[in-house]
Coordinates of C-alpha atoms and ligand atoms in Angstrom, one line a residue:
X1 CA 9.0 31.2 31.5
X2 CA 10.7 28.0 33.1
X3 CA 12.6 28.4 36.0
X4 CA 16.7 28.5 34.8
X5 CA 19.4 27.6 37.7
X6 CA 23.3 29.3 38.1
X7 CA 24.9 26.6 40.1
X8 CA 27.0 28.3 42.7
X9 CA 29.0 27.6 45.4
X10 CA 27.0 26.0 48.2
X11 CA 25.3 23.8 45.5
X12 CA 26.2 19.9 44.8
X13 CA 25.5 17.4 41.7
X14 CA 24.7 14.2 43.4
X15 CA 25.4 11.8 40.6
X16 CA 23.6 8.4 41.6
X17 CA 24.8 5.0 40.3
X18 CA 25.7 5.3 37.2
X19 CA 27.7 1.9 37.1
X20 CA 27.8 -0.7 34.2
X21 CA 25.4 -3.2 35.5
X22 CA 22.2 -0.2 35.4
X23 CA 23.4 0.3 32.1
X24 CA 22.2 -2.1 28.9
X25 CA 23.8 -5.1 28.8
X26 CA 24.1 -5.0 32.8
X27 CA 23.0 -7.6 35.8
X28 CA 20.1 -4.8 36.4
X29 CA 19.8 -2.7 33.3
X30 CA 17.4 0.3 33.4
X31 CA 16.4 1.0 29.9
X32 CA 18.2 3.3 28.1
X33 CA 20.6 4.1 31.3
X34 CA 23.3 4.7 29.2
X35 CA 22.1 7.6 27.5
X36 CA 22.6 10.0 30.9
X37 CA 26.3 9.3 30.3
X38 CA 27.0 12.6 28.5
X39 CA 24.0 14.7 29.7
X40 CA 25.7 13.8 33.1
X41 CA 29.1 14.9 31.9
X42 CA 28.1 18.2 30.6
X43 CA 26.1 19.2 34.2
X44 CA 29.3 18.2 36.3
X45 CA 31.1 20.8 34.2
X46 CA 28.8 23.9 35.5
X47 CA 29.1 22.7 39.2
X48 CA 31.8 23.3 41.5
X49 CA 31.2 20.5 43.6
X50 CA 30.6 16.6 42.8
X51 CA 29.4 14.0 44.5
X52 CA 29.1 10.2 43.1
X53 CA 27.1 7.0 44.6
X54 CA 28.2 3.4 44.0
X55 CA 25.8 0.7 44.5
X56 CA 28.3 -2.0 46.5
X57 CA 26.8 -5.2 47.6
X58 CA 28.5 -7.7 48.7
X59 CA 28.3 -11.8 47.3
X60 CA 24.7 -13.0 48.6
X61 CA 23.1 -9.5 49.7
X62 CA 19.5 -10.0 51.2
X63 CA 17.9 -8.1 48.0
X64 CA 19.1 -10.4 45.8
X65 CA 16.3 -12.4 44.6
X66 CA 19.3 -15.5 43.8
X67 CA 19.1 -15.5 47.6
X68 CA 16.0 -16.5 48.5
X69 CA 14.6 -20.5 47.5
X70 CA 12.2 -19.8 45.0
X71 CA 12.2 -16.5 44.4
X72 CA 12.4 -14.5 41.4
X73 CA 13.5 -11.3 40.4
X74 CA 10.9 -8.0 41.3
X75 CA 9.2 -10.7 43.4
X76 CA 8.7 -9.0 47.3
X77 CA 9.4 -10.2 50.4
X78 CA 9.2 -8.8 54.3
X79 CA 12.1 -8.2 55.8
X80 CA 13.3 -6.3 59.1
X81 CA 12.6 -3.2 58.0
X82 CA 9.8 -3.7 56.0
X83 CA 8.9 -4.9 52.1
X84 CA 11.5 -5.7 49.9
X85 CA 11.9 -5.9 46.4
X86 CA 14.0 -8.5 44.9
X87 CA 16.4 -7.9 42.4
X88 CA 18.7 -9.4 39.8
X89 CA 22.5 -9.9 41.5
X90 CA 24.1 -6.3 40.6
X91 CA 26.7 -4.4 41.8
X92 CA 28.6 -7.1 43.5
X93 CA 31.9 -5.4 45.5
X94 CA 34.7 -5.4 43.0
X95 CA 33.5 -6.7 39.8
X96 CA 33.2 -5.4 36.5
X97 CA 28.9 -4.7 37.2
X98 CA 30.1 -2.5 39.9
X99 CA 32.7 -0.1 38.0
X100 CA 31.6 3.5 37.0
X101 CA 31.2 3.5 33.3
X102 CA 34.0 4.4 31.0
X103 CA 32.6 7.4 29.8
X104 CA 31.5 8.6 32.8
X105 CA 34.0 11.8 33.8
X106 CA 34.5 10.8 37.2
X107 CA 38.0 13.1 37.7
X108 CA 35.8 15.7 38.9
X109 CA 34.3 14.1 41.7
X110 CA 35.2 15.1 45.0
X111 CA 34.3 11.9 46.9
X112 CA 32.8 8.5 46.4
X113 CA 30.0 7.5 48.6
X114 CA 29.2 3.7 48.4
X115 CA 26.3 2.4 49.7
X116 CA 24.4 -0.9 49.9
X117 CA 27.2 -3.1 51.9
X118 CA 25.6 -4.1 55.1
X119 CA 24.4 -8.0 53.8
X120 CA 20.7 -7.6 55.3
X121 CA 20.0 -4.1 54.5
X122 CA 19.3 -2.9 51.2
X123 CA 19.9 1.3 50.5
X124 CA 18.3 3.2 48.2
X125 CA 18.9 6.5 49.1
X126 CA 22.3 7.9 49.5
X127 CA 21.9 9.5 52.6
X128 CA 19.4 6.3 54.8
X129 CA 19.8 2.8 54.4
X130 CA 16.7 1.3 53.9
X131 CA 15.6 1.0 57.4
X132 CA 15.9 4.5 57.4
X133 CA 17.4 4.6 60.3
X134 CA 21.0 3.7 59.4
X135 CA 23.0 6.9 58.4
X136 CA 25.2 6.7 55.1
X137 CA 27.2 10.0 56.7
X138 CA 26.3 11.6 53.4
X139 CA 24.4 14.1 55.2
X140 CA 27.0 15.4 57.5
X141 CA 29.3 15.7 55.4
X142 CA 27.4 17.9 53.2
X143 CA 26.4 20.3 56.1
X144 CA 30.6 20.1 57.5
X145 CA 31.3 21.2 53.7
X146 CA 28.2 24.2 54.0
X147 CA 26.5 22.4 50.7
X148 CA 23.2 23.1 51.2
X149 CA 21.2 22.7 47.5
X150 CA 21.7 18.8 45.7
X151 CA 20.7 18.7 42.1
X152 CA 20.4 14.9 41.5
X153 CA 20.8 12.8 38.3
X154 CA 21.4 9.0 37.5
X155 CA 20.1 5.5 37.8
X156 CA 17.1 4.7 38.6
X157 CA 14.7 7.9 38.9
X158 CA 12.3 5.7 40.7
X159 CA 14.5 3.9 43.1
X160 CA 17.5 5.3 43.6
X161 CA 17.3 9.0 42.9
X162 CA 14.0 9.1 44.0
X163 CA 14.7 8.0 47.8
X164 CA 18.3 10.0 47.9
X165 CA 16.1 12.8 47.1
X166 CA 13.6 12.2 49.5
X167 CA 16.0 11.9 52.8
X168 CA 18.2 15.3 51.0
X169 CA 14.4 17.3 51.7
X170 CA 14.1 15.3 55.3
X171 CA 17.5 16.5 55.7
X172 CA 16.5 20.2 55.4
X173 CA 18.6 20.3 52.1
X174 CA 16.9 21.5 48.8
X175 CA 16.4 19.0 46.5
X176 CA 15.9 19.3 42.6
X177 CA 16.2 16.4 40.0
X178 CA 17.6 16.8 36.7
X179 CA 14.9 14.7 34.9
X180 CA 16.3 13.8 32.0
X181 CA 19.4 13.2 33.4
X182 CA 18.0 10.1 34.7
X183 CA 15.7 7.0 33.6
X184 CA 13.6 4.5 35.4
X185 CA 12.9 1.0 36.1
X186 CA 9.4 1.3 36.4
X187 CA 8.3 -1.8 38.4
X188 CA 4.4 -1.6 40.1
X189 CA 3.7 2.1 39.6
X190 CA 7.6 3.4 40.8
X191 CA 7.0 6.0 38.4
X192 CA 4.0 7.7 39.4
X193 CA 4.7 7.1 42.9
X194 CA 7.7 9.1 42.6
X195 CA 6.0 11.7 41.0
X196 CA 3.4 11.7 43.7
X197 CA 5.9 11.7 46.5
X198 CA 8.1 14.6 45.3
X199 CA 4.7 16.3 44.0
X200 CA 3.7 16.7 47.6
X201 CA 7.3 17.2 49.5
X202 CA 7.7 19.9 46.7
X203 CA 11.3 18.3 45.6
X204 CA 10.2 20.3 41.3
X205 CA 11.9 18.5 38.7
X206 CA 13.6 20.3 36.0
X207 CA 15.2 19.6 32.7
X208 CA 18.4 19.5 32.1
X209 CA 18.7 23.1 30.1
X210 CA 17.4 24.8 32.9
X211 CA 20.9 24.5 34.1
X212 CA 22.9 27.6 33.0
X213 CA 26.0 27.2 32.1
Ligands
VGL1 C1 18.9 0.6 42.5 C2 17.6 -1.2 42.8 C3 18.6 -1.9 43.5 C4 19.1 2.0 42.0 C5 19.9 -0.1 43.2 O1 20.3 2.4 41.8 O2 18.1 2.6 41.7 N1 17.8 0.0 42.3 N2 19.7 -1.3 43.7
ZN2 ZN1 21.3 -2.4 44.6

């Protein structure tokens, strides 16, 4: 028998970047992104609290690839902190790329965290930029509101969601990703290496039904 989940009071839905440029047709479209859409609207119903990310670069961010001479997108470079991927421009502050999709129900959540506006840092997770060192204030706010188990969902499972749930464990959270409430960009092995990482941190990933209603 498979694990089923009753989401109850002290729990959150971290809903991670599900904006119209990770979507087809977007500056950096994960396959198939759009289809968490709806699977994403049915989970926020059972949960009592809500959470959203919004990827929010500004003009010229260091992980665009369109900033660097000669460089080309999923090329890698070293930066402060460490490697970098490059990217196609996304998410730019304010433009169309950086809107929630439509059909996204976003009423229900309670805040907005946006992420990824410092020009030379790039942030993955929701809770560390990617020096991680640099505090979104996720985090606390989730301990000053007693929320204390994040189900995650959204864009990408090997970038995004994959590091937000990484720092919620290091946080002393619990962490639990709603697989197919999410897809991937799969670029050099993300994939597996998210499954190895949460494989040993024990962050279990679980479908979407095991969500009870
Ligand atoms: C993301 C790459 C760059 C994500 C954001 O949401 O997974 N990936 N910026
Ligand atoms: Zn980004």
């Amino acid at each position: 028998m498979s694990e089923t989940f009753t989401a109850r009071e002290h729990d959150v839905l971290l809903v991670v970047d599900i904006q119209n440029d990770f979507c087809p047709g977007g500056g950096l479209a994960v396959p198939r992104g759009d289809e968490v859409v709806p699977v994403i609207n049915a989970l926020a119903a059972k949960f009592a609290h809500v959470v959203l990310t919004q990827d929010w670069h500004p003009r010229g961010h260091q992980s665009f690839a369109s900033s660097h001479a000669g460089k080309k997108p999923y090329d890698t470079i070293e930066v402060a902190y460490g490697p970098q991927i490059l990217w196609p421009d996304h998410c730019v502050q304010g433009t169309p790329g950086a809107a929630f999709r439509d059909d996204l129900h976003v009423a229900r959540a309670e805040m907005v965290l946006r992420k990824g506006y410092h020009r030379e840092i790039d942030s993955y997770s929701a809770f560390y930029e990617n020096d991680r060192k640099t505090p979104t204030g996720l985090a606390g706010y989730l301990r000053e509101r007693g929320l204390t188990r994040v189900f995650l969902a959204g864009l990408a499972f090997d970038f995004c969601v994959r590091y937000s749930a990484e720092d919620a464990h290091r946080e002393g959270f619990e962490a639990i990703v709603i697989e197919d409430a999410c897809r991937s960009i799969d670029v050099g092995g993300s994939v597996a290496a998210t499954r190895d990482v949460f494989r040993s941190l024990g962050i279990r990933c679980v479908p979407a039904s095991a969500i009870a209603a």
